[in-house]
mmCIF file with all atom_site columns, C-alpha atoms in Angstrom:
data_model
loop_
_atom_site.group_PDB
_atom_site.id
_atom_site.type_symbol
_atom_site.label_atom_id
_atom_site.label_alt_id
_atom_site.label_comp_id
_atom_site.label_asym_id
_atom_site.label_entity_id
_atom_site.label_seq_id
_atom_site.pdbx_PDB_ins_code
_atom_site.Cartn_x
_atom_site.Cartn_y
_atom_site.Cartn_z
_atom_site.occupancy
_atom_site.B_iso_or_equiv
_atom_site.pdbx_formal_charge
_atom_site.auth_seq_id
_atom_site.auth_comp_id
_atom_site.auth_asym_id
_atom_site.auth_atom_id
_atom_site.pdbx_PDB_model_num
ATOM 1   C CA . UNK A 1 1   ? -52.551 -14.891 -90.146  1.00 88.00 ? 1   UNK A CA 1
ATOM 2   C CA . UNK A 1 2   ? -51.417 -13.236 -92.858  1.00 95.00 ? 2   UNK A CA 1
ATOM 3   C CA . UNK A 1 3   ? -48.453 -13.081 -92.983  1.00 96.00 ? 3   UNK A CA 1
ATOM 4   C CA . UNK A 1 4   ? -46.656 -10.129 -95.868  1.00 97.00 ? 4   UNK A CA 1
ATOM 5   C CA . UNK A 1 5   ? -43.312 -9.825  -96.850  1.00 98.00 ? 5   UNK A CA 1
ATOM 6   C CA . UNK A 1 6   ? -41.835 -7.496  -98.601  1.00 98.00 ? 6   UNK A CA 1
ATOM 7   C CA . UNK A 1 7   ? -38.318 -7.172  -100.847 1.00 97.00 ? 7   UNK A CA 1
ATOM 8   C CA . UNK A 1 8   ? -35.935 -5.976  -101.391 1.00 97.00 ? 8   UNK A CA 1
ATOM 9   C CA . UNK A 1 9   ? -35.268 -5.844  -97.263  1.00 97.00 ? 9   UNK A CA 1
ATOM 10  C CA . UNK A 1 10  ? -32.395 -2.305  -98.880  1.00 97.00 ? 10  UNK A CA 1
ATOM 11  C CA . UNK A 1 11  ? -32.242 -0.360  -101.225 1.00 96.00 ? 11  UNK A CA 1
ATOM 12  C CA . UNK A 1 12  ? -29.671 2.582   -101.504 1.00 96.00 ? 12  UNK A CA 1
ATOM 13  C CA . UNK A 1 13  ? -30.623 4.613   -104.326 1.00 96.00 ? 13  UNK A CA 1
ATOM 14  C CA . UNK A 1 14  ? -29.772 8.777   -105.325 1.00 96.00 ? 14  UNK A CA 1
ATOM 15  C CA . UNK A 1 15  ? -32.063 11.021  -105.389 1.00 96.00 ? 15  UNK A CA 1
ATOM 16  C CA . UNK A 1 16  ? -33.452 11.513  -108.748 1.00 97.00 ? 16  UNK A CA 1
ATOM 17  C CA . UNK A 1 17  ? -34.206 7.801   -108.771 1.00 97.00 ? 17  UNK A CA 1
ATOM 18  C CA . UNK A 1 18  ? -36.944 5.834   -109.147 1.00 97.00 ? 18  UNK A CA 1
ATOM 19  C CA . UNK A 1 19  ? -38.174 3.220   -107.020 1.00 97.00 ? 19  UNK A CA 1
ATOM 20  C CA . UNK A 1 20  ? -40.000 0.444   -106.198 1.00 98.00 ? 20  UNK A CA 1
ATOM 21  C CA . UNK A 1 21  ? -41.008 -1.185  -103.227 1.00 98.00 ? 21  UNK A CA 1
ATOM 22  C CA . UNK A 1 22  ? -43.077 -4.579  -103.563 1.00 98.00 ? 22  UNK A CA 1
ATOM 23  C CA . UNK A 1 23  ? -44.808 -5.918  -100.508 1.00 98.00 ? 23  UNK A CA 1
ATOM 24  C CA . UNK A 1 24  ? -45.928 -9.732  -101.319 1.00 98.00 ? 24  UNK A CA 1
ATOM 25  C CA . UNK A 1 25  ? -49.082 -11.648 -99.181  1.00 98.00 ? 25  UNK A CA 1
ATOM 26  C CA . UNK A 1 26  ? -49.473 -15.241 -97.769  1.00 98.00 ? 26  UNK A CA 1
ATOM 27  C CA . UNK A 1 27  ? -53.522 -14.687 -98.986  1.00 97.00 ? 27  UNK A CA 1
ATOM 28  C CA . UNK A 1 28  ? -55.612 -12.121 -100.915 1.00 98.00 ? 28  UNK A CA 1
ATOM 29  C CA . UNK A 1 29  ? -56.171 -8.978  -98.812  1.00 98.00 ? 29  UNK A CA 1
ATOM 30  C CA . UNK A 1 30  ? -58.149 -7.592  -101.278 1.00 97.00 ? 30  UNK A CA 1
ATOM 31  C CA . UNK A 1 31  ? -56.487 -3.115  -101.838 1.00 98.00 ? 31  UNK A CA 1
ATOM 32  C CA . UNK A 1 32  ? -57.077 -3.552  -97.642  1.00 98.00 ? 32  UNK A CA 1
ATOM 33  C CA . UNK A 1 33  ? -53.501 -2.419  -97.575  1.00 98.00 ? 33  UNK A CA 1
ATOM 34  C CA . UNK A 1 34  ? -51.467 0.435   -95.924  1.00 98.00 ? 34  UNK A CA 1
ATOM 35  C CA . UNK A 1 35  ? -47.763 2.453   -96.222  1.00 98.00 ? 35  UNK A CA 1
ATOM 36  C CA . UNK A 1 36  ? -46.590 3.665   -94.277  1.00 98.00 ? 36  UNK A CA 1
ATOM 37  C CA . UNK A 1 37  ? -42.633 5.299   -93.750  1.00 98.00 ? 37  UNK A CA 1
ATOM 38  C CA . UNK A 1 38  ? -41.038 6.042   -90.742  1.00 97.00 ? 38  UNK A CA 1
ATOM 39  C CA . UNK A 1 39  ? -37.976 8.304   -89.804  1.00 95.00 ? 39  UNK A CA 1
ATOM 40  C CA . UNK A 1 40  ? -35.511 7.328   -86.646  1.00 92.00 ? 40  UNK A CA 1
ATOM 41  C CA . UNK A 1 41  ? -37.166 8.145   -82.999  1.00 91.00 ? 41  UNK A CA 1
ATOM 42  C CA . UNK A 1 42  ? -40.245 9.047   -85.033  1.00 94.00 ? 42  UNK A CA 1
ATOM 43  C CA . UNK A 1 43  ? -43.606 7.327   -84.820  1.00 95.00 ? 43  UNK A CA 1
ATOM 44  C CA . UNK A 1 44  ? -44.745 6.566   -88.959  1.00 96.00 ? 44  UNK A CA 1
ATOM 45  C CA . UNK A 1 45  ? -46.634 8.032   -90.907  1.00 97.00 ? 45  UNK A CA 1
ATOM 46  C CA . UNK A 1 46  ? -48.880 7.356   -93.154  1.00 98.00 ? 46  UNK A CA 1
ATOM 47  C CA . UNK A 1 47  ? -48.603 7.287   -97.442  1.00 98.00 ? 47  UNK A CA 1
ATOM 48  C CA . UNK A 1 48  ? -51.009 5.052   -99.767  1.00 98.00 ? 48  UNK A CA 1
ATOM 49  C CA . UNK A 1 49  ? -53.985 3.199   -97.720  1.00 98.00 ? 49  UNK A CA 1
ATOM 50  C CA . UNK A 1 50  ? -56.221 0.895   -99.977  1.00 98.00 ? 50  UNK A CA 1
ATOM 51  C CA . UNK A 1 51  ? -53.834 -0.074  -101.966 1.00 98.00 ? 51  UNK A CA 1
ATOM 52  C CA . UNK A 1 52  ? -54.022 3.282   -103.539 1.00 98.00 ? 52  UNK A CA 1
ATOM 53  C CA . UNK A 1 53  ? -55.089 6.023   -101.888 1.00 98.00 ? 53  UNK A CA 1
ATOM 54  C CA . UNK A 1 54  ? -52.902 8.964   -101.136 1.00 98.00 ? 54  UNK A CA 1
ATOM 55  C CA . UNK A 1 55  ? -52.880 10.203  -98.224  1.00 98.00 ? 55  UNK A CA 1
ATOM 56  C CA . UNK A 1 56  ? -54.159 13.602  -97.783  1.00 96.00 ? 56  UNK A CA 1
ATOM 57  C CA . UNK A 1 57  ? -50.692 16.342  -97.631  1.00 97.00 ? 57  UNK A CA 1
ATOM 58  C CA . UNK A 1 58  ? -48.857 13.300  -99.289  1.00 98.00 ? 58  UNK A CA 1
ATOM 59  C CA . UNK A 1 59  ? -46.636 14.710  -101.979 1.00 97.00 ? 59  UNK A CA 1
ATOM 60  C CA . UNK A 1 60  ? -47.972 12.870  -105.004 1.00 98.00 ? 60  UNK A CA 1
ATOM 61  C CA . UNK A 1 61  ? -44.386 11.387  -106.160 1.00 98.00 ? 61  UNK A CA 1
ATOM 62  C CA . UNK A 1 62  ? -45.368 8.481   -104.001 1.00 98.00 ? 62  UNK A CA 1
ATOM 63  C CA . UNK A 1 63  ? -47.878 6.093   -105.335 1.00 98.00 ? 63  UNK A CA 1
ATOM 64  C CA . UNK A 1 64  ? -49.249 2.603   -104.557 1.00 98.00 ? 64  UNK A CA 1
ATOM 65  C CA . UNK A 1 65  ? -50.913 -0.172  -106.781 1.00 98.00 ? 65  UNK A CA 1
ATOM 66  C CA . UNK A 1 66  ? -51.770 -4.332  -106.947 1.00 98.00 ? 66  UNK A CA 1
ATOM 67  C CA . UNK A 1 67  ? -54.011 -6.600  -105.571 1.00 98.00 ? 67  UNK A CA 1
ATOM 68  C CA . UNK A 1 68  ? -54.396 -9.399  -103.431 1.00 97.00 ? 68  UNK A CA 1
ATOM 69  C CA . UNK A 1 69  ? -51.686 -11.098 -102.850 1.00 98.00 ? 69  UNK A CA 1
ATOM 70  C CA . UNK A 1 70  ? -49.088 -8.255  -104.704 1.00 98.00 ? 70  UNK A CA 1
ATOM 71  C CA . UNK A 1 71  ? -48.566 -4.366  -103.262 1.00 98.00 ? 71  UNK A CA 1
ATOM 72  C CA . UNK A 1 72  ? -45.799 -1.854  -105.391 1.00 98.00 ? 72  UNK A CA 1
ATOM 73  C CA . UNK A 1 73  ? -45.009 1.464   -103.736 1.00 98.00 ? 73  UNK A CA 1
ATOM 74  C CA . UNK A 1 74  ? -43.472 4.118   -105.657 1.00 98.00 ? 74  UNK A CA 1
ATOM 75  C CA . UNK A 1 75  ? -41.670 6.852   -106.062 1.00 98.00 ? 75  UNK A CA 1
ATOM 76  C CA . UNK A 1 76  ? -40.793 8.491   -108.756 1.00 97.00 ? 76  UNK A CA 1
ATOM 77  C CA . UNK A 1 77  ? -38.499 10.374  -107.333 1.00 97.00 ? 77  UNK A CA 1
ATOM 78  C CA . UNK A 1 78  ? -36.329 9.923   -104.727 1.00 97.00 ? 78  UNK A CA 1
ATOM 79  C CA . UNK A 1 79  ? -36.105 13.495  -102.666 1.00 96.00 ? 79  UNK A CA 1
ATOM 80  C CA . UNK A 1 80  ? -33.640 13.545  -99.440  1.00 95.00 ? 80  UNK A CA 1
ATOM 81  C CA . UNK A 1 81  ? -36.423 14.007  -96.717  1.00 96.00 ? 81  UNK A CA 1
ATOM 82  C CA . UNK A 1 82  ? -37.260 10.439  -98.468  1.00 97.00 ? 82  UNK A CA 1
ATOM 83  C CA . UNK A 1 83  ? -34.240 8.587   -97.354  1.00 95.00 ? 83  UNK A CA 1
ATOM 84  C CA . UNK A 1 84  ? -36.687 6.348   -94.443  1.00 97.00 ? 84  UNK A CA 1
ATOM 85  C CA . UNK A 1 85  ? -37.868 2.984   -93.492  1.00 97.00 ? 85  UNK A CA 1
ATOM 86  C CA . UNK A 1 86  ? -41.307 1.591   -95.494  1.00 98.00 ? 86  UNK A CA 1
ATOM 87  C CA . UNK A 1 87  ? -43.121 -0.640  -94.092  1.00 98.00 ? 87  UNK A CA 1
ATOM 88  C CA . UNK A 1 88  ? -46.068 -2.035  -95.177  1.00 98.00 ? 88  UNK A CA 1
ATOM 89  C CA . UNK A 1 89  ? -49.905 -3.358  -92.952  1.00 98.00 ? 89  UNK A CA 1
ATOM 90  C CA . UNK A 1 90  ? -52.771 -5.191  -94.270  1.00 97.00 ? 90  UNK A CA 1
ATOM 91  C CA . UNK A 1 91  ? -56.055 -4.597  -92.537  1.00 96.00 ? 91  UNK A CA 1
ATOM 92  C CA . UNK A 1 92  ? -58.303 -7.278  -94.162  1.00 96.00 ? 92  UNK A CA 1
ATOM 93  C CA . UNK A 1 93  ? -58.591 -9.548  -91.393  1.00 91.00 ? 93  UNK A CA 1
ATOM 94  C CA . UNK A 1 94  ? -57.047 -8.052  -87.541  1.00 89.00 ? 94  UNK A CA 1
ATOM 95  C CA . UNK A 1 95  ? -53.741 -5.663  -88.680  1.00 93.00 ? 95  UNK A CA 1
ATOM 96  C CA . UNK A 1 96  ? -49.911 -7.269  -89.665  1.00 95.00 ? 96  UNK A CA 1
ATOM 97  C CA . UNK A 1 97  ? -46.636 -5.622  -90.805  1.00 96.00 ? 97  UNK A CA 1
ATOM 98  C CA . UNK A 1 98  ? -44.898 -6.012  -93.627  1.00 97.00 ? 98  UNK A CA 1
ATOM 99  C CA . UNK A 1 99  ? -40.427 -6.450  -91.951  1.00 96.00 ? 99  UNK A CA 1
ATOM 100 C CA . UNK A 1 100 ? -40.465 -2.820  -93.253  1.00 97.00 ? 100 UNK A CA 1
ATOM 101 C CA . UNK A 1 101 ? -37.594 -1.758  -96.264  1.00 97.00 ? 101 UNK A CA 1
ATOM 102 C CA . UNK A 1 102 ? -35.084 0.620   -95.644  1.00 97.00 ? 102 UNK A CA 1
ATOM 103 C CA . UNK A 1 103 ? -34.228 3.040   -98.257  1.00 98.00 ? 103 UNK A CA 1
ATOM 104 C CA . UNK A 1 104 ? -30.562 4.612   -98.422  1.00 96.00 ? 104 UNK A CA 1
ATOM 105 C CA . UNK A 1 105 ? -29.052 6.824   -99.936  1.00 89.00 ? 105 UNK A CA 1
ATOM 106 C CA . UNK A 1 106 ? -26.415 5.804   -102.925 1.00 88.00 ? 106 UNK A CA 1
ATOM 107 C CA . UNK B 2 1   ? -54.645 19.250  -84.609  1.00 95.00 ? 1   UNK B CA 1
ATOM 108 C CA . UNK B 2 2   ? -54.916 15.702  -83.904  1.00 96.00 ? 2   UNK B CA 1
ATOM 109 C CA . UNK B 2 3   ? -52.550 14.354  -81.470  1.00 97.00 ? 3   UNK B CA 1
ATOM 110 C CA . UNK B 2 4   ? -50.718 11.515  -79.435  1.00 98.00 ? 4   UNK B CA 1
ATOM 111 C CA . UNK B 2 5   ? -48.509 11.474  -76.190  1.00 98.00 ? 5   UNK B CA 1
ATOM 112 C CA . UNK B 2 6   ? -47.882 8.010   -74.871  1.00 98.00 ? 6   UNK B CA 1
ATOM 113 C CA . UNK B 2 7   ? -46.036 7.913   -70.704  1.00 98.00 ? 7   UNK B CA 1
ATOM 114 C CA . UNK B 2 8   ? -45.880 5.080   -68.800  1.00 97.00 ? 8   UNK B CA 1
ATOM 115 C CA . UNK B 2 9   ? -43.048 4.253   -70.367  1.00 97.00 ? 9   UNK B CA 1
ATOM 116 C CA . UNK B 2 10  ? -39.781 2.958   -67.795  1.00 97.00 ? 10  UNK B CA 1
ATOM 117 C CA . UNK B 2 11  ? -37.492 0.303   -67.206  1.00 97.00 ? 11  UNK B CA 1
ATOM 118 C CA . UNK B 2 12  ? -39.625 -3.347  -65.395  1.00 97.00 ? 12  UNK B CA 1
ATOM 119 C CA . UNK B 2 13  ? -37.892 -6.459  -64.093  1.00 97.00 ? 13  UNK B CA 1
ATOM 120 C CA . UNK B 2 14  ? -39.687 -9.934  -65.695  1.00 97.00 ? 14  UNK B CA 1
ATOM 121 C CA . UNK B 2 15  ? -42.422 -10.551 -64.085  1.00 97.00 ? 15  UNK B CA 1
ATOM 122 C CA . UNK B 2 16  ? -43.390 -7.632  -63.506  1.00 97.00 ? 16  UNK B CA 1
ATOM 123 C CA . UNK B 2 17  ? -46.566 -5.351  -64.512  1.00 98.00 ? 17  UNK B CA 1
ATOM 124 C CA . UNK B 2 18  ? -46.765 -1.779  -66.592  1.00 98.00 ? 18  UNK B CA 1
ATOM 125 C CA . UNK B 2 19  ? -49.954 0.242   -67.932  1.00 98.00 ? 19  UNK B CA 1
ATOM 126 C CA . UNK B 2 20  ? -48.822 1.998   -70.850  1.00 98.00 ? 20  UNK B CA 1
ATOM 127 C CA . UNK B 2 21  ? -51.130 5.624   -71.318  1.00 98.00 ? 21  UNK B CA 1
ATOM 128 C CA . UNK B 2 22  ? -52.164 7.168   -74.646  1.00 98.00 ? 22  UNK B CA 1
ATOM 129 C CA . UNK B 2 23  ? -53.598 11.257  -73.983  1.00 98.00 ? 23  UNK B CA 1
ATOM 130 C CA . UNK B 2 24  ? -55.747 12.039  -77.790  1.00 98.00 ? 24  UNK B CA 1
ATOM 131 C CA . UNK B 2 25  ? -55.996 15.506  -78.282  1.00 98.00 ? 25  UNK B CA 1
ATOM 132 C CA . UNK B 2 26  ? -57.514 17.334  -81.551  1.00 97.00 ? 26  UNK B CA 1
ATOM 133 C CA . UNK B 2 27  ? -60.498 14.683  -81.967  1.00 97.00 ? 27  UNK B CA 1
ATOM 134 C CA . UNK B 2 28  ? -63.454 12.926  -81.238  1.00 98.00 ? 28  UNK B CA 1
ATOM 135 C CA . UNK B 2 29  ? -61.807 9.978   -78.845  1.00 98.00 ? 29  UNK B CA 1
ATOM 136 C CA . UNK B 2 30  ? -65.053 8.131   -78.728  1.00 97.00 ? 30  UNK B CA 1
ATOM 137 C CA . UNK B 2 31  ? -65.539 8.369   -82.199  1.00 97.00 ? 31  UNK B CA 1
ATOM 138 C CA . UNK B 2 32  ? -62.515 5.996   -83.421  1.00 97.00 ? 32  UNK B CA 1
ATOM 139 C CA . UNK B 2 33  ? -61.744 2.727   -82.815  1.00 97.00 ? 33  UNK B CA 1
ATOM 140 C CA . UNK B 2 34  ? -57.447 2.990   -80.987  1.00 98.00 ? 34  UNK B CA 1
ATOM 141 C CA . UNK B 2 35  ? -54.360 0.128   -82.132  1.00 97.00 ? 35  UNK B CA 1
ATOM 142 C CA . UNK B 2 36  ? -51.126 -0.570  -80.268  1.00 98.00 ? 36  UNK B CA 1
ATOM 143 C CA . UNK B 2 37  ? -48.064 -1.359  -82.298  1.00 98.00 ? 37  UNK B CA 1
ATOM 144 C CA . UNK B 2 38  ? -44.259 -2.033  -81.011  1.00 98.00 ? 38  UNK B CA 1
ATOM 145 C CA . UNK B 2 39  ? -41.099 -1.458  -82.074  1.00 97.00 ? 39  UNK B CA 1
ATOM 146 C CA . UNK B 2 40  ? -38.568 -3.883  -80.450  1.00 94.00 ? 40  UNK B CA 1
ATOM 147 C CA . UNK B 2 41  ? -34.681 -2.579  -80.824  1.00 88.00 ? 41  UNK B CA 1
ATOM 148 C CA . UNK B 2 42  ? -33.463 -2.320  -84.555  1.00 84.00 ? 42  UNK B CA 1
ATOM 149 C CA . UNK B 2 43  ? -36.764 -3.940  -85.530  1.00 87.00 ? 43  UNK B CA 1
ATOM 150 C CA . UNK B 2 44  ? -40.333 -4.203  -87.488  1.00 90.00 ? 44  UNK B CA 1
ATOM 151 C CA . UNK B 2 45  ? -43.373 -3.054  -86.011  1.00 94.00 ? 45  UNK B CA 1
ATOM 152 C CA . UNK B 2 46  ? -45.569 -5.604  -84.435  1.00 96.00 ? 46  UNK B CA 1
ATOM 153 C CA . UNK B 2 47  ? -49.178 -5.339  -84.091  1.00 95.00 ? 47  UNK B CA 1
ATOM 154 C CA . UNK B 2 48  ? -50.500 -6.125  -80.288  1.00 97.00 ? 48  UNK B CA 1
ATOM 155 C CA . UNK B 2 49  ? -54.009 -4.556  -80.608  1.00 97.00 ? 49  UNK B CA 1
ATOM 156 C CA . UNK B 2 50  ? -57.099 -3.271  -81.486  1.00 96.00 ? 50  UNK B CA 1
ATOM 157 C CA . UNK B 2 51  ? -59.736 -1.748  -79.522  1.00 97.00 ? 51  UNK B CA 1
ATOM 158 C CA . UNK B 2 52  ? -63.273 -0.308  -81.186  1.00 96.00 ? 52  UNK B CA 1
ATOM 159 C CA . UNK B 2 53  ? -64.702 3.615   -79.855  1.00 96.00 ? 53  UNK B CA 1
ATOM 160 C CA . UNK B 2 54  ? -67.282 1.996   -78.060  1.00 95.00 ? 54  UNK B CA 1
ATOM 161 C CA . UNK B 2 55  ? -64.641 -0.918  -76.645  1.00 93.00 ? 55  UNK B CA 1
ATOM 162 C CA . UNK B 2 56  ? -67.337 -3.385  -77.605  1.00 94.00 ? 56  UNK B CA 1
ATOM 163 C CA . UNK B 2 57  ? -64.857 -5.602  -79.489  1.00 96.00 ? 57  UNK B CA 1
ATOM 164 C CA . UNK B 2 58  ? -60.900 -5.970  -78.345  1.00 97.00 ? 58  UNK B CA 1
ATOM 165 C CA . UNK B 2 59  ? -58.695 -8.418  -80.721  1.00 95.00 ? 59  UNK B CA 1
ATOM 166 C CA . UNK B 2 60  ? -55.435 -9.577  -79.262  1.00 96.00 ? 60  UNK B CA 1
ATOM 167 C CA . UNK B 2 61  ? -52.254 -10.886 -81.225  1.00 95.00 ? 61  UNK B CA 1
ATOM 168 C CA . UNK B 2 62  ? -50.983 -14.382 -79.885  1.00 94.00 ? 62  UNK B CA 1
ATOM 169 C CA . UNK B 2 63  ? -47.599 -13.057 -78.480  1.00 94.00 ? 63  UNK B CA 1
ATOM 170 C CA . UNK B 2 64  ? -49.060 -10.770 -75.972  1.00 96.00 ? 64  UNK B CA 1
ATOM 171 C CA . UNK B 2 65  ? -53.107 -12.749 -75.172  1.00 97.00 ? 65  UNK B CA 1
ATOM 172 C CA . UNK B 2 66  ? -53.431 -12.601 -71.121  1.00 97.00 ? 66  UNK B CA 1
ATOM 173 C CA . UNK B 2 67  ? -50.652 -11.312 -70.696  1.00 98.00 ? 67  UNK B CA 1
ATOM 174 C CA . UNK B 2 68  ? -51.919 -7.857  -72.268  1.00 98.00 ? 68  UNK B CA 1
ATOM 175 C CA . UNK B 2 69  ? -55.586 -5.521  -71.799  1.00 98.00 ? 69  UNK B CA 1
ATOM 176 C CA . UNK B 2 70  ? -56.918 -3.253  -73.899  1.00 98.00 ? 70  UNK B CA 1
ATOM 177 C CA . UNK B 2 71  ? -59.110 -0.285  -72.537  1.00 98.00 ? 71  UNK B CA 1
ATOM 178 C CA . UNK B 2 72  ? -60.027 3.124   -72.545  1.00 98.00 ? 72  UNK B CA 1
ATOM 179 C CA . UNK B 2 73  ? -61.519 5.919   -70.913  1.00 98.00 ? 73  UNK B CA 1
ATOM 180 C CA . UNK B 2 74  ? -63.517 8.048   -73.215  1.00 97.00 ? 74  UNK B CA 1
ATOM 181 C CA . UNK B 2 75  ? -65.265 10.085  -70.797  1.00 97.00 ? 75  UNK B CA 1
ATOM 182 C CA . UNK B 2 76  ? -61.432 11.436  -70.712  1.00 97.00 ? 76  UNK B CA 1
ATOM 183 C CA . UNK B 2 77  ? -59.896 10.688  -73.357  1.00 98.00 ? 77  UNK B CA 1
ATOM 184 C CA . UNK B 2 78  ? -57.529 8.225   -73.491  1.00 98.00 ? 78  UNK B CA 1
ATOM 185 C CA . UNK B 2 79  ? -56.130 4.377   -74.629  1.00 98.00 ? 79  UNK B CA 1
ATOM 186 C CA . UNK B 2 80  ? -54.430 2.038   -71.820  1.00 98.00 ? 80  UNK B CA 1
ATOM 187 C CA . UNK B 2 81  ? -52.268 -1.394  -72.072  1.00 98.00 ? 81  UNK B CA 1
ATOM 188 C CA . UNK B 2 82  ? -51.701 -2.779  -69.289  1.00 98.00 ? 82  UNK B CA 1
ATOM 189 C CA . UNK B 2 83  ? -48.667 -5.375  -69.451  1.00 98.00 ? 83  UNK B CA 1
ATOM 190 C CA . UNK B 2 84  ? -48.497 -8.905  -67.021  1.00 98.00 ? 84  UNK B CA 1
ATOM 191 C CA . UNK B 2 85  ? -46.356 -11.231 -66.844  1.00 97.00 ? 85  UNK B CA 1
ATOM 192 C CA . UNK B 2 86  ? -43.564 -9.009  -68.984  1.00 97.00 ? 86  UNK B CA 1
ATOM 193 C CA . UNK B 2 87  ? -40.936 -10.620 -71.134  1.00 96.00 ? 87  UNK B CA 1
ATOM 194 C CA . UNK B 2 88  ? -37.343 -9.644  -72.372  1.00 95.00 ? 88  UNK B CA 1
ATOM 195 C CA . UNK B 2 89  ? -38.868 -9.953  -75.585  1.00 95.00 ? 89  UNK B CA 1
ATOM 196 C CA . UNK B 2 90  ? -41.809 -7.152  -74.815  1.00 97.00 ? 90  UNK B CA 1
ATOM 197 C CA . UNK B 2 91  ? -38.660 -4.780  -75.160  1.00 97.00 ? 91  UNK B CA 1
ATOM 198 C CA . UNK B 2 92  ? -40.272 -1.590  -77.303  1.00 98.00 ? 92  UNK B CA 1
ATOM 199 C CA . UNK B 2 93  ? -40.819 0.964   -78.130  1.00 97.00 ? 93  UNK B CA 1
ATOM 200 C CA . UNK B 2 94  ? -44.586 0.990   -77.712  1.00 98.00 ? 94  UNK B CA 1
ATOM 201 C CA . UNK B 2 95  ? -46.925 3.782   -80.234  1.00 98.00 ? 95  UNK B CA 1
ATOM 202 C CA . UNK B 2 96  ? -50.525 4.241   -79.426  1.00 98.00 ? 96  UNK B CA 1
ATOM 203 C CA . UNK B 2 97  ? -52.547 5.059   -83.623  1.00 98.00 ? 97  UNK B CA 1
ATOM 204 C CA . UNK B 2 98  ? -55.794 6.398   -84.135  1.00 98.00 ? 98  UNK B CA 1
ATOM 205 C CA . UNK B 2 99  ? -58.142 3.710   -86.944  1.00 96.00 ? 99  UNK B CA 1
ATOM 206 C CA . UNK B 2 100 ? -59.529 4.416   -89.652  1.00 93.00 ? 100 UNK B CA 1
ATOM 207 C CA . UNK B 2 101 ? -61.222 2.481   -91.704  1.00 92.00 ? 101 UNK B CA 1
ATOM 208 C CA . UNK B 2 102 ? -58.592 -0.119  -90.602  1.00 92.00 ? 102 UNK B CA 1
ATOM 209 C CA . UNK B 2 103 ? -55.522 1.474   -91.767  1.00 96.00 ? 103 UNK B CA 1
ATOM 210 C CA . UNK B 2 104 ? -53.747 4.097   -88.560  1.00 97.00 ? 104 UNK B CA 1
ATOM 211 C CA . UNK B 2 105 ? -53.939 8.021   -89.812  1.00 96.00 ? 105 UNK B CA 1
ATOM 212 C CA . UNK B 2 106 ? -52.027 9.567   -86.951  1.00 97.00 ? 106 UNK B CA 1
ATOM 213 C CA . UNK B 2 107 ? -49.287 7.695   -84.681  1.00 97.00 ? 107 UNK B CA 1
ATOM 214 C CA . UNK B 2 108 ? -48.296 9.164   -81.471  1.00 97.00 ? 108 UNK B CA 1
ATOM 215 C CA . UNK B 2 109 ? -44.127 9.313   -80.936  1.00 96.00 ? 109 UNK B CA 1
ATOM 216 C CA . UNK B 2 110 ? -43.965 6.379   -78.502  1.00 97.00 ? 110 UNK B CA 1
ATOM 217 C CA . UNK B 2 111 ? -43.009 5.796   -74.809  1.00 98.00 ? 111 UNK B CA 1
ATOM 218 C CA . UNK B 2 112 ? -39.690 2.977   -74.399  1.00 97.00 ? 112 UNK B CA 1
ATOM 219 C CA . UNK B 2 113 ? -40.063 0.195   -72.167  1.00 98.00 ? 113 UNK B CA 1
ATOM 220 C CA . UNK B 2 114 ? -36.640 -1.809  -71.065  1.00 97.00 ? 114 UNK B CA 1
ATOM 221 C CA . UNK B 2 115 ? -37.937 -5.857  -69.872  1.00 97.00 ? 115 UNK B CA 1
ATOM 222 C CA . UNK B 2 116 ? -34.288 -6.346  -67.626  1.00 96.00 ? 116 UNK B CA 1
ATOM 223 C CA . UNK B 2 117 ? -33.697 -7.275  -64.223  1.00 93.00 ? 117 UNK B CA 1
#
């Protein structure tokens, strides 16, 4: 099974900050990686697919990069609505999620 | 617009069974694969199972293989998850989600399941 490790687990940031979240796979997933945002009591929302493709309707301050085993989600200027938990997902072999990164207010 | 609405969750004793449903509207259900994903209290997301659009292929996570069964009825736009031999560690919110080229582009709001005596 492919394991995904996200870092950090928690991130404290302020509005306007540039935020970087990492996701590392235990073996190559090529670019078959997606990123999701989840807020309390809600289902996750797709942000990025195929490592770097922005889902329709998602603000351009979100971007993704990487291939193989190392991936990054960047929020270029953190907004109040962005305080949430973020998950990566690989879909190269069945599916696996990272353990999540909670972005909280500093 | 795309909507996925899960139902069937509740409180159940260990060893008993429960069947979850996911009603899909706003898209051609029979064109899409579907997943079940769960989230234990305070924990992350755990993928459980996937079913192809026509039901021809089905896969499970090791944690539920042999106990859970995914199925679908394309005639009434509904996805199911039959859960047998439930354990305390199956306590979670269960989500259905639509597959688009492997990633999950729409999710339901989830239905909670509590396994407790």
